[in-house]
Phi, psi and omega in degrees: 000147184239164178212150174238131176251125179279098184280323172076210198260228197274351179063039185299329183288341178256014172294146014270001182297323183279002170281343180260321180219158173300151185310317182296344180262359173294134182293137170224121183054045171072017168207157182307138181316311189291338181292329176302317181287316182298318179295322178294321178293316178301320184296335181254014171099009174292132184253344180217129178243129177254128177258119178272108187232154173220016184215130178049055183297327182299315180297318179298317183294322178296319177299318185296320181303318180297315186275340172302314181292314183298319187264353184052057187217138177279122179236123181235160178252139171243106189265126177276139174272342172217153178301128186249013180073208183258352178248323180309319179300333177291320177295321180297324182261016186308314184293331179281320185286330182268131175218185185289342185290332184071010181291149173291162178230154179273148168230130181229142168279133189289345182276352190274130174239133179194194178275358178048070178280064189286325178297316178297326180292323177298316180296319178298315182298316179295323187291326183267342174069014179278191184268333184210146174236139174236149175270136175237155178228150181276140178231157181283326183238079184297341183294346179277348191234177166273123186264139176264116178265122188218159172286128186296321186283309186271337184083003181292131182280129180266316181193172176242137178236118183279121177042066186296141177278330175244157185291122175239353181157171182233024181250132180237161178298125182266001174078024176228124185230152170233117191237139170289151179303335180298337178299329180299331179290344181273351190248127175270154179279082178199166176301115186219148176258122179291328182286323187261337185247323186269307184298319178301326178293318180293321179297321180297332178269006179062036181243011181245128180234151182238136176251130180283125183291123173281147177084197188275164177204142174202137169271112189261030184282358174220156192306313183298320179287329176300313181294319177295319179298324177297317178299314181295320180296313181293324177296323177295320176298320179299316181296332179271004184053045183294134176288352181287340182284139183285152174227155179151168183298329184270002183259131179236114180076209187271121181222134175254119188232115178297142185295340180272353180286148181247127182245126181281178181288151171068019177278157170230114188238124180119169000277168170062059182232139170240127179240121189275184183297145172070012179282149175238118179250108185285176188295147174075014182278145176241121180234134174209144177045057182210162176243122181248109190274172187314134171075016181276145172242124175251117186277172191309135171063015173288158181227125181231129176216148177046051184210167177235127179250114185287169187309137171058028176269168178228136174243124189288173180300138177058015177285154175234125180235116187207181174057053176064039170287139178234115178260122178291186180297139172057047175259140183238112180264127185289170177299139174063016177276144179247129175242114178255088179074024178288134174250110192247123180291160185303153172062034178251155175244127183248113182249350177234153187292150175253100191276335177231150179307125179202163177265127179256112182259000000 
């Protein structure tokens, strides 16, 4: 079985982290975003994953070589010379995705984090006998999204309504699809939207079905959603009684702590914190709702909340970093400095406080 992951473009919404690596390689819960998806695909028997990319292909390819060996999985790149939308990449990879088996293949958006119920999706796809299956998730404010209108019992999709003014349903496209190879014949090699051009045609022929996603879902392509997604992901680990969650006197709520990280005395860590490999958290530090990436040092009595600290950065003594501050790679925040929503580009030194949200170049 095969799968294609739509890696997409420049990851501008996650800058400054994506100035160092392509968005799919940004760490989420202590491993590259895209690895969560690749591991889930491997677990249900996918043998080949195609990454549709148009940005920094060399970095992606080097990453792939490492994980191909670790996962014993064939991973290839399909490189766009121009952005092809969400359907064009399928046409570009048509020869790789189609084989003699006639098996359906998965398509995933690389920003999506969830429990990936892919085995259940295969069973659902077989049960309805249609041409395509999409995963949908329920949201509180459907007017912000394109809503999928479907039959509740059968799951057959009737139509799509973009940002409805009146209530037509609360289910939106979750960015995970299972498609028969015949869908490839519907897509031309040009910039095309699978959501707006391909799926409505299949739905009109009554061959598109939607499965409601059990559990959590989040598109983590921007910082606020990344932090919310981390909370949902860690909560999901808690519900599964995962041994990966940290325990100890200094841990409050759900915390993911790499075994190589060093934690000083008198710290209070959590809830909803991920601390990556090689991090040093000195004594008296307070961390909550944040991601601390590989090789970071947090000095004594610093306080970090609702923020992301990029690779190999340093936060000084008694410093406060909060309110969706994003520190790029190798950023050094001085002692007693306050960052209120500061977005700091890589390799910068911050010696004076950032009192209002701003970008520090």
